[in-house]
PDB file of C-alpha atoms in Angstrom:
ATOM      1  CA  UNK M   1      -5.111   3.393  15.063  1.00  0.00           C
ATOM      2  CA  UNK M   2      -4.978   6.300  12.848  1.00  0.00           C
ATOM      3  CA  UNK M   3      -7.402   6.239   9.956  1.00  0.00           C
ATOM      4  CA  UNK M   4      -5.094   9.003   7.935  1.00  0.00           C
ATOM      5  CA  UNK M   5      -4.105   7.845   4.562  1.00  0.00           C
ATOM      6  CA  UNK M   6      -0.235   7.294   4.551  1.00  0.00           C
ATOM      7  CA  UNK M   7       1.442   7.266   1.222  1.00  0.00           C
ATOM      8  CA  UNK M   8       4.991   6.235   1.899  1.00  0.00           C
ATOM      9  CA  UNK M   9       5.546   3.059  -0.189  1.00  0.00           C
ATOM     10  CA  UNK M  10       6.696   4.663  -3.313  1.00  0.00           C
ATOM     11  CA  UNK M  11       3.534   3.103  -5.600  1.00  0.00           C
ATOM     12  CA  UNK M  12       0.249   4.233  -5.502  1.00  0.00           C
ATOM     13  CA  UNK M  13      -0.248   0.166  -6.236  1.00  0.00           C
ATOM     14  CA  UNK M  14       1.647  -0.956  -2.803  1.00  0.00           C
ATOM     15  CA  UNK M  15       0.350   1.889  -1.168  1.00  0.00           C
ATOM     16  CA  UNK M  16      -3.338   0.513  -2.173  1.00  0.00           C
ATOM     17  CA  UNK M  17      -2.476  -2.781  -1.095  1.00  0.00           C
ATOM     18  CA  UNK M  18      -1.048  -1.554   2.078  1.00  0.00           C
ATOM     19  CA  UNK M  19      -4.601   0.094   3.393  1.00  0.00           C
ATOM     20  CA  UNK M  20      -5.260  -3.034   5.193  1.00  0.00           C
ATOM     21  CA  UNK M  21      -2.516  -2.990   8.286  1.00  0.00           C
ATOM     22  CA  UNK M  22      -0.737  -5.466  10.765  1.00  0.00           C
ATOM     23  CA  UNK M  23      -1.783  -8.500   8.538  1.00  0.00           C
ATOM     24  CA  UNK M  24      -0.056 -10.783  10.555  1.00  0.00           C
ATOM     25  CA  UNK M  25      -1.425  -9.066  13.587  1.00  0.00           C
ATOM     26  CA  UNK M  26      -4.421  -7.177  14.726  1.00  0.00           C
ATOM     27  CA  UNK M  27      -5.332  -6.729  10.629  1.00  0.00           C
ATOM     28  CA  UNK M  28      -6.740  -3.063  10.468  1.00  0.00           C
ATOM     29  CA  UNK M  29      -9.006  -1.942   7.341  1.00  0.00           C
ATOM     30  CA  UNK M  30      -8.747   1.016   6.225  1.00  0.00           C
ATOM     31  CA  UNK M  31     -11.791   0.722   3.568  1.00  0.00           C
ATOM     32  CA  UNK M  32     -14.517   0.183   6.227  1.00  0.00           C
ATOM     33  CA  UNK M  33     -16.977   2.150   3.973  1.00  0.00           C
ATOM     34  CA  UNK M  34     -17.280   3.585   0.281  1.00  0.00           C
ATOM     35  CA  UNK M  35     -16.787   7.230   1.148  1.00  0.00           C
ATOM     36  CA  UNK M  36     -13.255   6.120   3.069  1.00  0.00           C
ATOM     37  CA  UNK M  37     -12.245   4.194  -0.072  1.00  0.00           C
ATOM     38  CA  UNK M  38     -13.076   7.350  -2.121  1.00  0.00           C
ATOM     39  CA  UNK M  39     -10.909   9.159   0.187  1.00  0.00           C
ATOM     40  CA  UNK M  40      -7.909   7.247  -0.398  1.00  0.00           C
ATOM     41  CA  UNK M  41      -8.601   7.705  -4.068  1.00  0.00           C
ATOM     42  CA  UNK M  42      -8.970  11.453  -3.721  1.00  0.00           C
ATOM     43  CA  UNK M  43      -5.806  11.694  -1.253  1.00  0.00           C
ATOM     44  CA  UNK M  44      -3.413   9.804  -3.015  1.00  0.00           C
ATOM     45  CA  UNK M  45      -4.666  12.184  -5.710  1.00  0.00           C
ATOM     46  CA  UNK M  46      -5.683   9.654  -8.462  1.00  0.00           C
ATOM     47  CA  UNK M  47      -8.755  11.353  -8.627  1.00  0.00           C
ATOM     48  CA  UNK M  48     -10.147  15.067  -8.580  1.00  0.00           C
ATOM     49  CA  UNK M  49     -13.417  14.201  -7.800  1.00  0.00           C
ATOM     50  CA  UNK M  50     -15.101  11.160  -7.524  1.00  0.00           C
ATOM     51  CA  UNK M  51     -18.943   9.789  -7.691  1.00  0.00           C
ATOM     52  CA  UNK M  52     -20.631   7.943  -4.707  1.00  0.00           C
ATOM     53  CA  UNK M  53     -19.606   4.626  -4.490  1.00  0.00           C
ATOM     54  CA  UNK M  54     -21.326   1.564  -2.781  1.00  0.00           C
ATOM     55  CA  UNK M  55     -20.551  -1.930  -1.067  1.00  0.00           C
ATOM     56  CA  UNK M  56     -20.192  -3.683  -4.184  1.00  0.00           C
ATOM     57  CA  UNK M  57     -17.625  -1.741  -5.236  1.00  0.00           C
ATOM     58  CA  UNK M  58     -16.260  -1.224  -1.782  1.00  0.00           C
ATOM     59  CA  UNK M  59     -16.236  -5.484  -1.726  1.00  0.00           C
ATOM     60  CA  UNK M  60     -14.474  -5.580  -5.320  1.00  0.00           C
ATOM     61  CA  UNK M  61     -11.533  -3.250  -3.750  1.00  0.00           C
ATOM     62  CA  UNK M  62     -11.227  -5.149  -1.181  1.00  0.00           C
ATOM     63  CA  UNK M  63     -10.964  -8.198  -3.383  1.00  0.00           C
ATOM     64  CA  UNK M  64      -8.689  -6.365  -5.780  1.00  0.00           C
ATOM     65  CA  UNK M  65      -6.067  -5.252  -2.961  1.00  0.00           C
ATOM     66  CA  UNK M  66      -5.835  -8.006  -1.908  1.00  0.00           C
ATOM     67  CA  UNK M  67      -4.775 -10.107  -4.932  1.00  0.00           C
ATOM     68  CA  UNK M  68      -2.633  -6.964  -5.651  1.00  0.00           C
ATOM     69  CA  UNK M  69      -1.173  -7.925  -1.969  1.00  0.00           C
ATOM     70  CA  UNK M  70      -0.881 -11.923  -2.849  1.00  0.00           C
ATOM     71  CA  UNK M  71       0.258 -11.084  -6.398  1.00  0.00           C
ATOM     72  CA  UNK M  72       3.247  -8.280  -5.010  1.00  0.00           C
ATOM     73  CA  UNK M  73       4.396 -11.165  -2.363  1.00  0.00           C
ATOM     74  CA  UNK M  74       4.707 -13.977  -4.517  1.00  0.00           C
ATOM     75  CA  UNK M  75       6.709 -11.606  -6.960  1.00  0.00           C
ATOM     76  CA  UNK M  76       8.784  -9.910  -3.936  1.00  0.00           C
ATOM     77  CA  UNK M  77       9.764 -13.779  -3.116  1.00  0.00           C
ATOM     78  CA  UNK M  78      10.262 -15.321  -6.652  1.00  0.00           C
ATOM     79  CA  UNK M  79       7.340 -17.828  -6.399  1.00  0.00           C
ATOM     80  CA  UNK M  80       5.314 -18.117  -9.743  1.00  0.00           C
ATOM     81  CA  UNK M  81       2.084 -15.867  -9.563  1.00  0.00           C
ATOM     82  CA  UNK M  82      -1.107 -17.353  -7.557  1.00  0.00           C
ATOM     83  CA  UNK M  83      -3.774 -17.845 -11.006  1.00  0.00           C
ATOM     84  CA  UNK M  84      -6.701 -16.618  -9.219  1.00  0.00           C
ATOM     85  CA  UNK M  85      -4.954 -13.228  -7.913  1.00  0.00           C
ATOM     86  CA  UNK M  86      -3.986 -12.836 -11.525  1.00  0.00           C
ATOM     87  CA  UNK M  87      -7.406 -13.388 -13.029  1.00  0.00           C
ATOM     88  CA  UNK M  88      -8.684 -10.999 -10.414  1.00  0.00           C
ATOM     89  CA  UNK M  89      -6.237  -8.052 -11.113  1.00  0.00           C
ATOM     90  CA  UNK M  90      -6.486  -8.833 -14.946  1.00  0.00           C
ATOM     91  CA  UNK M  91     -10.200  -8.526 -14.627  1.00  0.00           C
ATOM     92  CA  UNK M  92      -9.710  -5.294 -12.651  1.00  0.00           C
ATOM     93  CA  UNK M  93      -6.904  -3.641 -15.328  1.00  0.00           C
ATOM     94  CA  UNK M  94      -9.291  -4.446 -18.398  1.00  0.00           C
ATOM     95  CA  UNK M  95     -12.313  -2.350 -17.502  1.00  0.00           C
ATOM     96  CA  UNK M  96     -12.216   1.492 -17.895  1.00  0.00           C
ATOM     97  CA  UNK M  97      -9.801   3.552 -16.062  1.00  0.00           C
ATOM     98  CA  UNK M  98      -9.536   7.275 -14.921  1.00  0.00           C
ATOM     99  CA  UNK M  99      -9.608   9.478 -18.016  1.00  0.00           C
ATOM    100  CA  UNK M 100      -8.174  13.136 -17.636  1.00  0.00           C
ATOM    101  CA  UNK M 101      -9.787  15.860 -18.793  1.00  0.00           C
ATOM    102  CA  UNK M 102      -8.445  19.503 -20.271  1.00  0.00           C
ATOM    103  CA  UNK M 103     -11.097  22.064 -18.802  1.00  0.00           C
ATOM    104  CA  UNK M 104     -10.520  25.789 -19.410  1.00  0.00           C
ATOM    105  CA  UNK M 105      -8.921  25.821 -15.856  1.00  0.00           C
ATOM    106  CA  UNK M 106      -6.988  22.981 -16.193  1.00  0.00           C
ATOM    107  CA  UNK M 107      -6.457  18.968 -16.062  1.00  0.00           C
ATOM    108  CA  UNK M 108      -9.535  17.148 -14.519  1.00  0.00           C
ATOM    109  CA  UNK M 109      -9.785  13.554 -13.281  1.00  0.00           C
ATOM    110  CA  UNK M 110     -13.505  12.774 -12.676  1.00  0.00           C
ATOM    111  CA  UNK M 111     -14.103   9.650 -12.397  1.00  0.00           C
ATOM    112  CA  UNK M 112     -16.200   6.874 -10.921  1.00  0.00           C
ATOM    113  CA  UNK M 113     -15.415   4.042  -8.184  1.00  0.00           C
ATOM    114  CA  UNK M 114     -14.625   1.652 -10.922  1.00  0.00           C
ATOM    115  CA  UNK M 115     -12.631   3.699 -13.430  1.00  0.00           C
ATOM    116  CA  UNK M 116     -10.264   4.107  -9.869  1.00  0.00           C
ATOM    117  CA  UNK M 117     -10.422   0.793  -9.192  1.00  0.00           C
ATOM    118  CA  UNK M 118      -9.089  -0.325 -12.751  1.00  0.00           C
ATOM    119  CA  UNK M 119      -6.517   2.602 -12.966  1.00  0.00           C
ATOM    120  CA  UNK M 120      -4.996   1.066  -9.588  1.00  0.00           C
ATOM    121  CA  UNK M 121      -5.146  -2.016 -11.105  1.00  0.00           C
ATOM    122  CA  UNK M 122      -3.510  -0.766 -14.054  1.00  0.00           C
ATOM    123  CA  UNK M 123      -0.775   0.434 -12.124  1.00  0.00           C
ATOM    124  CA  UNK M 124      -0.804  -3.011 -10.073  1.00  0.00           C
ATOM    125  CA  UNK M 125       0.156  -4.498 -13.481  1.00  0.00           C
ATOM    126  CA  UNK M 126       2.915  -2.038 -14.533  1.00  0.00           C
ATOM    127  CA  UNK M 127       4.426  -2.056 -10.909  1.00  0.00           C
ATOM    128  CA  UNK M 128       4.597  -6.168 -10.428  1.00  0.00           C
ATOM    129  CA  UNK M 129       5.728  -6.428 -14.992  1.00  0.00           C
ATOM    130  CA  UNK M 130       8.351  -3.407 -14.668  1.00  0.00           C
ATOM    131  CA  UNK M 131      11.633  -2.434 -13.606  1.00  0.00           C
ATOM    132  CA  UNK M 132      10.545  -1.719  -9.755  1.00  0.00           C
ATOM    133  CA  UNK M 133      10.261  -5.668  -8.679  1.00  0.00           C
ATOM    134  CA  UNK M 134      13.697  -6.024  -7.353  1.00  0.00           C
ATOM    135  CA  UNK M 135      13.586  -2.936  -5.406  1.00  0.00           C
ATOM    136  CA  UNK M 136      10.696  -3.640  -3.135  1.00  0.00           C
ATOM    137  CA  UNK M 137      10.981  -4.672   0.070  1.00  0.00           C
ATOM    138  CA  UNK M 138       8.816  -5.070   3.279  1.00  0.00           C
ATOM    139  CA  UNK M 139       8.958  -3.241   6.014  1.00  0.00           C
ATOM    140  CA  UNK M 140      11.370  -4.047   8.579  1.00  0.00           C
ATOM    141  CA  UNK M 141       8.932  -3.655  11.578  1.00  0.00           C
ATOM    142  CA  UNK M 142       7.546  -7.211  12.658  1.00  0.00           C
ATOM    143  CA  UNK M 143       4.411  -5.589  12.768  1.00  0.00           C
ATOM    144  CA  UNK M 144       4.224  -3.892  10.071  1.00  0.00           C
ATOM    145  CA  UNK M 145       3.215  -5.968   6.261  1.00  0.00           C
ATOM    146  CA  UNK M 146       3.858  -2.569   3.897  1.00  0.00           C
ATOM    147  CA  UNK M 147       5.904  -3.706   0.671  1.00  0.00           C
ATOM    148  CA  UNK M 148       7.741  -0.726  -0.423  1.00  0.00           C
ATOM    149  CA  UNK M 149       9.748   0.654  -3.256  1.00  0.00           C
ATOM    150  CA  UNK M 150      13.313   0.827  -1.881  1.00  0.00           C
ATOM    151  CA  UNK M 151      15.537   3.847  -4.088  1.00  0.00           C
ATOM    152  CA  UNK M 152      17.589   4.774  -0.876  1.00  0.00           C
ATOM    153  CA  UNK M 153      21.628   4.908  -1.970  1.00  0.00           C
ATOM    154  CA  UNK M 154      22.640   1.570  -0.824  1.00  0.00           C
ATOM    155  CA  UNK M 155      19.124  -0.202  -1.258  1.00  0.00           C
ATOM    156  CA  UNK M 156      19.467  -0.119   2.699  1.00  0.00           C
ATOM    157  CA  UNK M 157      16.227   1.216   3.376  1.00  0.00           C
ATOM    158  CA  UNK M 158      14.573  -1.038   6.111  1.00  0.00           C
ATOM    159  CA  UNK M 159      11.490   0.576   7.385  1.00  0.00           C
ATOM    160  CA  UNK M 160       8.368   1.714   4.833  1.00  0.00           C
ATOM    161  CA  UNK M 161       8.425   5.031   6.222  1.00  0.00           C
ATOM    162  CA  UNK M 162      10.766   6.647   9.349  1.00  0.00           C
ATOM    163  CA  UNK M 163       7.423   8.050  10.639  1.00  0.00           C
ATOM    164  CA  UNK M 164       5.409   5.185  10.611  1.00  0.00           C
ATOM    165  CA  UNK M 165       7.849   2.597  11.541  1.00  0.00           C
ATOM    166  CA  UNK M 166      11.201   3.737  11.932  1.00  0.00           C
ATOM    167  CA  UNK M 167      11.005   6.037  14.783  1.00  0.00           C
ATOM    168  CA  UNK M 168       8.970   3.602  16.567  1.00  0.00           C
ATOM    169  CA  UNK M 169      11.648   0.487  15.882  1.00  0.00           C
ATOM    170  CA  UNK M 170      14.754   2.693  17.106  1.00  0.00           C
ATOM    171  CA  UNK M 171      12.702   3.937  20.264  1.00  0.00           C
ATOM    172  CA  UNK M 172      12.520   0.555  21.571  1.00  0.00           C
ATOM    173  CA  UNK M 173      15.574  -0.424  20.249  1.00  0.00           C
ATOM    174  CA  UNK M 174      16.952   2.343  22.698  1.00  0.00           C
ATOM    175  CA  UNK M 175      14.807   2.058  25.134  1.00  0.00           C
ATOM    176  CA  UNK M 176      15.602  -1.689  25.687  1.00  0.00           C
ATOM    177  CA  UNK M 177      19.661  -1.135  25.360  1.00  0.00           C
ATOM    178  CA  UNK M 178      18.889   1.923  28.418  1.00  0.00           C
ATOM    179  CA  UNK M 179      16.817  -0.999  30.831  1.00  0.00           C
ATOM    180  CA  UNK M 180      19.882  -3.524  30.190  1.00  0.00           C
ATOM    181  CA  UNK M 181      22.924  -2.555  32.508  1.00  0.00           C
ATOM    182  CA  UNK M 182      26.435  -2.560  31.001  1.00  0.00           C
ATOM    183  CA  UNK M 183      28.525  -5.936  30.753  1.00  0.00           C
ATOM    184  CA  UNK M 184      30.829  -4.232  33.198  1.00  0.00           C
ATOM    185  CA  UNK M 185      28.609  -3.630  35.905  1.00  0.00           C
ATOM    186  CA  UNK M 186      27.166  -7.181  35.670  1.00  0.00           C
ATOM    187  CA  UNK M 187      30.534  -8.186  37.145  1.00  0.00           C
TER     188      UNK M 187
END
Protein backbone atom coordinates (compact mmCIF):
# COMPACT_ATOMS: atom_id res chain seq x y z
CA UNK A 1 0.00 0.00 0.00
CA UNK A 2 0.97 3.48 -0.57
CA UNK A 3 2.44 5.25 2.42
CA UNK A 4 1.56 8.91 0.72
CA UNK A 5 -0.49 11.06 2.93
CA UNK A 6 -4.02 11.47 1.30
CA UNK A 7 -6.05 14.39 2.43
CA UNK A 8 -9.43 13.92 0.86
CA UNK A 9 -11.91 13.79 3.79
CA UNK A 10 -12.62 17.41 4.05
CA UNK A 11 -11.20 17.68 7.99
CA UNK A 12 -7.84 17.65 8.91
CA UNK A 13 -9.65 15.73 12.13
CA UNK A 14 -11.18 12.73 9.83
CA UNK A 15 -8.33 12.88 7.75
CA UNK A 16 -6.13 12.16 11.09
CA UNK A 17 -8.35 9.54 12.06
CA UNK A 18 -8.33 8.04 8.69
CA UNK A 19 -4.27 7.31 8.70
CA UNK A 20 -4.99 3.92 9.92
CA UNK A 21 -6.70 2.04 6.66
CA UNK A 22 -9.00 -1.03 5.83
CA UNK A 23 -10.10 -1.27 9.57
CA UNK A 24 -12.34 -3.87 8.92
CA UNK A 25 -9.76 -5.50 6.75
CA UNK A 26 -6.07 -5.84 6.43
CA UNK A 27 -5.83 -2.54 9.04
CA UNK A 28 -2.79 -0.51 7.57
CA UNK A 29 -0.89 2.17 9.89
CA UNK A 30 0.20 4.84 8.57
CA UNK A 31 2.11 6.18 11.88
CA UNK A 32 4.61 3.26 12.04
CA UNK A 33 7.27 5.72 13.41
CA UNK A 34 7.58 9.41 14.85
CA UNK A 35 9.20 10.97 11.82
CA UNK A 36 6.02 9.48 9.56
CA UNK A 37 3.61 11.00 12.11
CA UNK A 38 5.55 14.31 11.78
CA UNK A 39 5.08 13.98 8.18
CA UNK A 40 1.48 13.88 8.18
CA UNK A 41 1.62 16.90 10.42
CA UNK A 42 3.92 18.77 8.07
CA UNK A 43 1.84 17.57 4.84
CA UNK A 44 -1.46 18.29 5.84
CA UNK A 45 0.32 21.57 6.59
CA UNK A 46 -0.63 22.05 10.32
CA UNK A 47 2.78 22.60 10.93
CA UNK A 48 5.87 24.49 9.30
CA UNK A 49 8.31 22.75 11.05
CA UNK A 50 8.21 20.42 13.64
CA UNK A 51 10.69 19.01 16.56
CA UNK A 52 11.71 15.26 16.80
CA UNK A 53 9.19 13.33 18.22
CA UNK A 54 9.37 9.85 19.99
CA UNK A 55 7.24 6.59 20.76
CA UNK A 56 5.47 8.07 23.51
CA UNK A 57 4.12 10.53 21.61
CA UNK A 58 3.88 8.38 18.55
CA UNK A 59 1.68 5.83 21.16
CA UNK A 60 -0.51 8.93 22.44
CA UNK A 61 -1.49 9.63 18.56
CA UNK A 62 -2.25 6.55 18.06
CA UNK A 63 -4.44 6.53 21.13
CA UNK A 64 -5.84 9.92 20.25
CA UNK A 65 -6.95 8.86 16.54
CA UNK A 66 -8.37 6.45 17.52
CA UNK A 67 -10.89 7.79 20.07
CA UNK A 68 -11.20 10.61 17.45
CA UNK A 69 -12.24 7.43 15.12
CA UNK A 70 -14.70 5.82 17.98
CA UNK A 71 -15.88 9.31 18.98
CA UNK A 72 -16.69 10.45 14.88
CA UNK A 73 -18.65 6.88 14.52
CA UNK A 74 -20.75 6.97 17.39
CA UNK A 75 -21.66 10.67 16.33
CA UNK A 76 -21.97 9.69 12.43
CA UNK A 77 -24.63 6.95 13.85
CA UNK A 78 -26.49 8.91 16.65
CA UNK A 79 -25.28 6.68 19.56
CA UNK A 80 -24.34 8.75 22.75
CA UNK A 81 -20.45 9.32 22.90
CA UNK A 82 -18.17 6.27 24.27
CA UNK A 83 -16.82 8.18 27.98
CA UNK A 84 -13.41 6.94 27.65
CA UNK A 85 -12.89 8.25 23.87
CA UNK A 86 -14.16 11.50 25.27
CA UNK A 87 -11.86 11.71 28.26
CA UNK A 88 -9.08 10.82 25.87
CA UNK A 89 -9.75 13.57 23.20
CA UNK A 90 -10.64 16.08 26.08
CA UNK A 91 -7.31 15.30 27.60
CA UNK A 92 -5.70 15.75 24.17
CA UNK A 93 -7.70 19.36 23.29
CA UNK A 94 -6.67 20.84 26.83
CA UNK A 95 -2.90 20.80 26.54
CA UNK A 96 -1.08 23.40 24.33
CA UNK A 97 -1.71 23.63 20.72
CA UNK A 98 0.19 24.98 17.59
CA UNK A 99 0.81 28.70 18.09
CA UNK A 100 1.56 30.83 14.85
CA UNK A 101 4.09 33.04 14.66
CA UNK A 102 4.57 36.61 12.58
CA UNK A 103 8.38 36.46 11.47
CA UNK A 104 9.69 39.25 9.22
CA UNK A 105 9.02 36.78 6.28
CA UNK A 106 5.88 35.73 7.26
CA UNK A 107 3.40 33.36 9.41
CA UNK A 108 5.33 30.50 11.20
CA UNK A 109 3.92 27.36 12.84
CA UNK A 110 6.75 25.72 14.87
CA UNK A 111 5.70 23.54 16.95
CA UNK A 112 6.30 20.35 18.88
CA UNK A 113 4.70 16.68 18.62
CA UNK A 114 2.30 17.56 21.33
CA UNK A 115 1.22 21.12 20.52
CA UNK A 116 0.10 19.01 16.95
CA UNK A 117 -1.34 16.49 18.69
CA UNK A 118 -3.69 18.88 20.81
CA UNK A 119 -4.38 21.26 17.80
CA UNK A 120 -5.82 17.99 15.98
CA UNK A 121 -7.56 17.34 18.88
CA UNK A 122 -8.83 20.70 19.01
CA UNK A 123 -10.15 20.41 15.72
CA UNK A 124 -11.52 16.76 16.66
CA UNK A 125 -13.72 18.74 19.12
CA UNK A 126 -14.96 21.54 16.80
CA UNK A 127 -15.57 18.97 13.89
CA UNK A 128 -17.73 16.20 16.08
CA UNK A 129 -19.65 19.84 18.36
CA UNK A 130 -20.24 21.87 14.95
CA UNK A 131 -22.30 22.23 12.04
CA UNK A 132 -20.31 19.42 9.87
CA UNK A 133 -21.90 16.19 11.84
CA UNK A 134 -24.72 15.59 9.52
CA UNK A 135 -22.69 15.87 6.50
CA UNK A 136 -20.21 13.12 7.07
CA UNK A 137 -20.39 10.05 5.67
CA UNK A 138 -18.19 6.89 5.13
CA UNK A 139 -16.86 5.85 2.29
CA UNK A 140 -18.83 3.82 0.04
CA UNK A 141 -16.03 1.23 -0.73
CA UNK A 142 -16.50 -1.97 1.56
CA UNK A 143 -13.01 -1.70 2.09
CA UNK A 144 -12.48 1.39 2.72
CA UNK A 145 -13.40 2.96 6.78
CA UNK A 146 -12.63 6.94 5.74
CA UNK A 147 -15.52 9.19 7.31
CA UNK A 148 -15.74 12.16 5.16
CA UNK A 149 -17.23 15.57 4.95
CA UNK A 150 -19.88 15.27 2.21
CA UNK A 151 -20.60 19.21 0.49
CA UNK A 152 -21.25 17.62 -3.03
CA UNK A 153 -24.77 19.32 -4.54
CA UNK A 154 -27.12 16.65 -3.65
CA UNK A 155 -25.16 15.27 -0.49
CA UNK A 156 -24.68 12.28 -3.06
CA UNK A 157 -21.15 11.93 -2.64
CA UNK A 158 -20.42 8.14 -2.01
CA UNK A 159 -16.77 7.51 -2.19
CA UNK A 160 -14.04 9.59 0.21
CA UNK A 161 -12.13 10.47 -2.71
CA UNK A 162 -12.69 9.41 -6.77
CA UNK A 163 -8.93 8.59 -6.69
CA UNK A 164 -8.72 6.54 -3.86
CA UNK A 165 -11.92 4.75 -4.05
CA UNK A 166 -14.07 5.75 -6.70
CA UNK A 167 -12.20 4.83 -9.72
CA UNK A 168 -11.42 1.61 -8.22
CA UNK A 169 -15.39 0.81 -7.24
CA UNK A 170 -16.64 1.74 -10.93
CA UNK A 171 -13.70 -0.39 -12.53
CA UNK A 172 -15.04 -3.44 -11.10
CA UNK A 173 -18.35 -2.41 -11.27
CA UNK A 174 -17.63 -2.43 -15.15
CA UNK A 175 -15.53 -4.92 -15.32
CA UNK A 176 -18.02 -7.42 -13.71
CA UNK A 177 -21.20 -6.06 -15.94
CA UNK A 178 -18.42 -6.80 -19.26
CA UNK A 179 -17.74 -10.81 -17.81
CA UNK A 180 -21.72 -11.22 -17.43
CA UNK A 181 -23.35 -11.89 -20.96
CA UNK A 182 -26.57 -10.05 -21.86
CA UNK A 183 -30.10 -11.45 -20.68
CA UNK A 184 -30.71 -11.93 -24.36
CA UNK A 185 -28.04 -14.12 -25.21
CA UNK A 186 -28.69 -16.30 -22.12
CA UNK A 187 -31.76 -17.41 -24.09
Amino acid sequence: MNLDHVFVCGHPALDFAATLRARRTVRFEMFVTPERLNAWYLDCELVDTITPGDEHGLREAKTVREAVYRLVTDRRLGEAFDREALAVLNAAARKPPVTPQLTTTGRRNAATPGQALATVARQAVELLGGPDVPLMKECGNPECTRVYIDRSRGLRRQWCGMESCGNRIKAAAYRARRRTPPASAAR
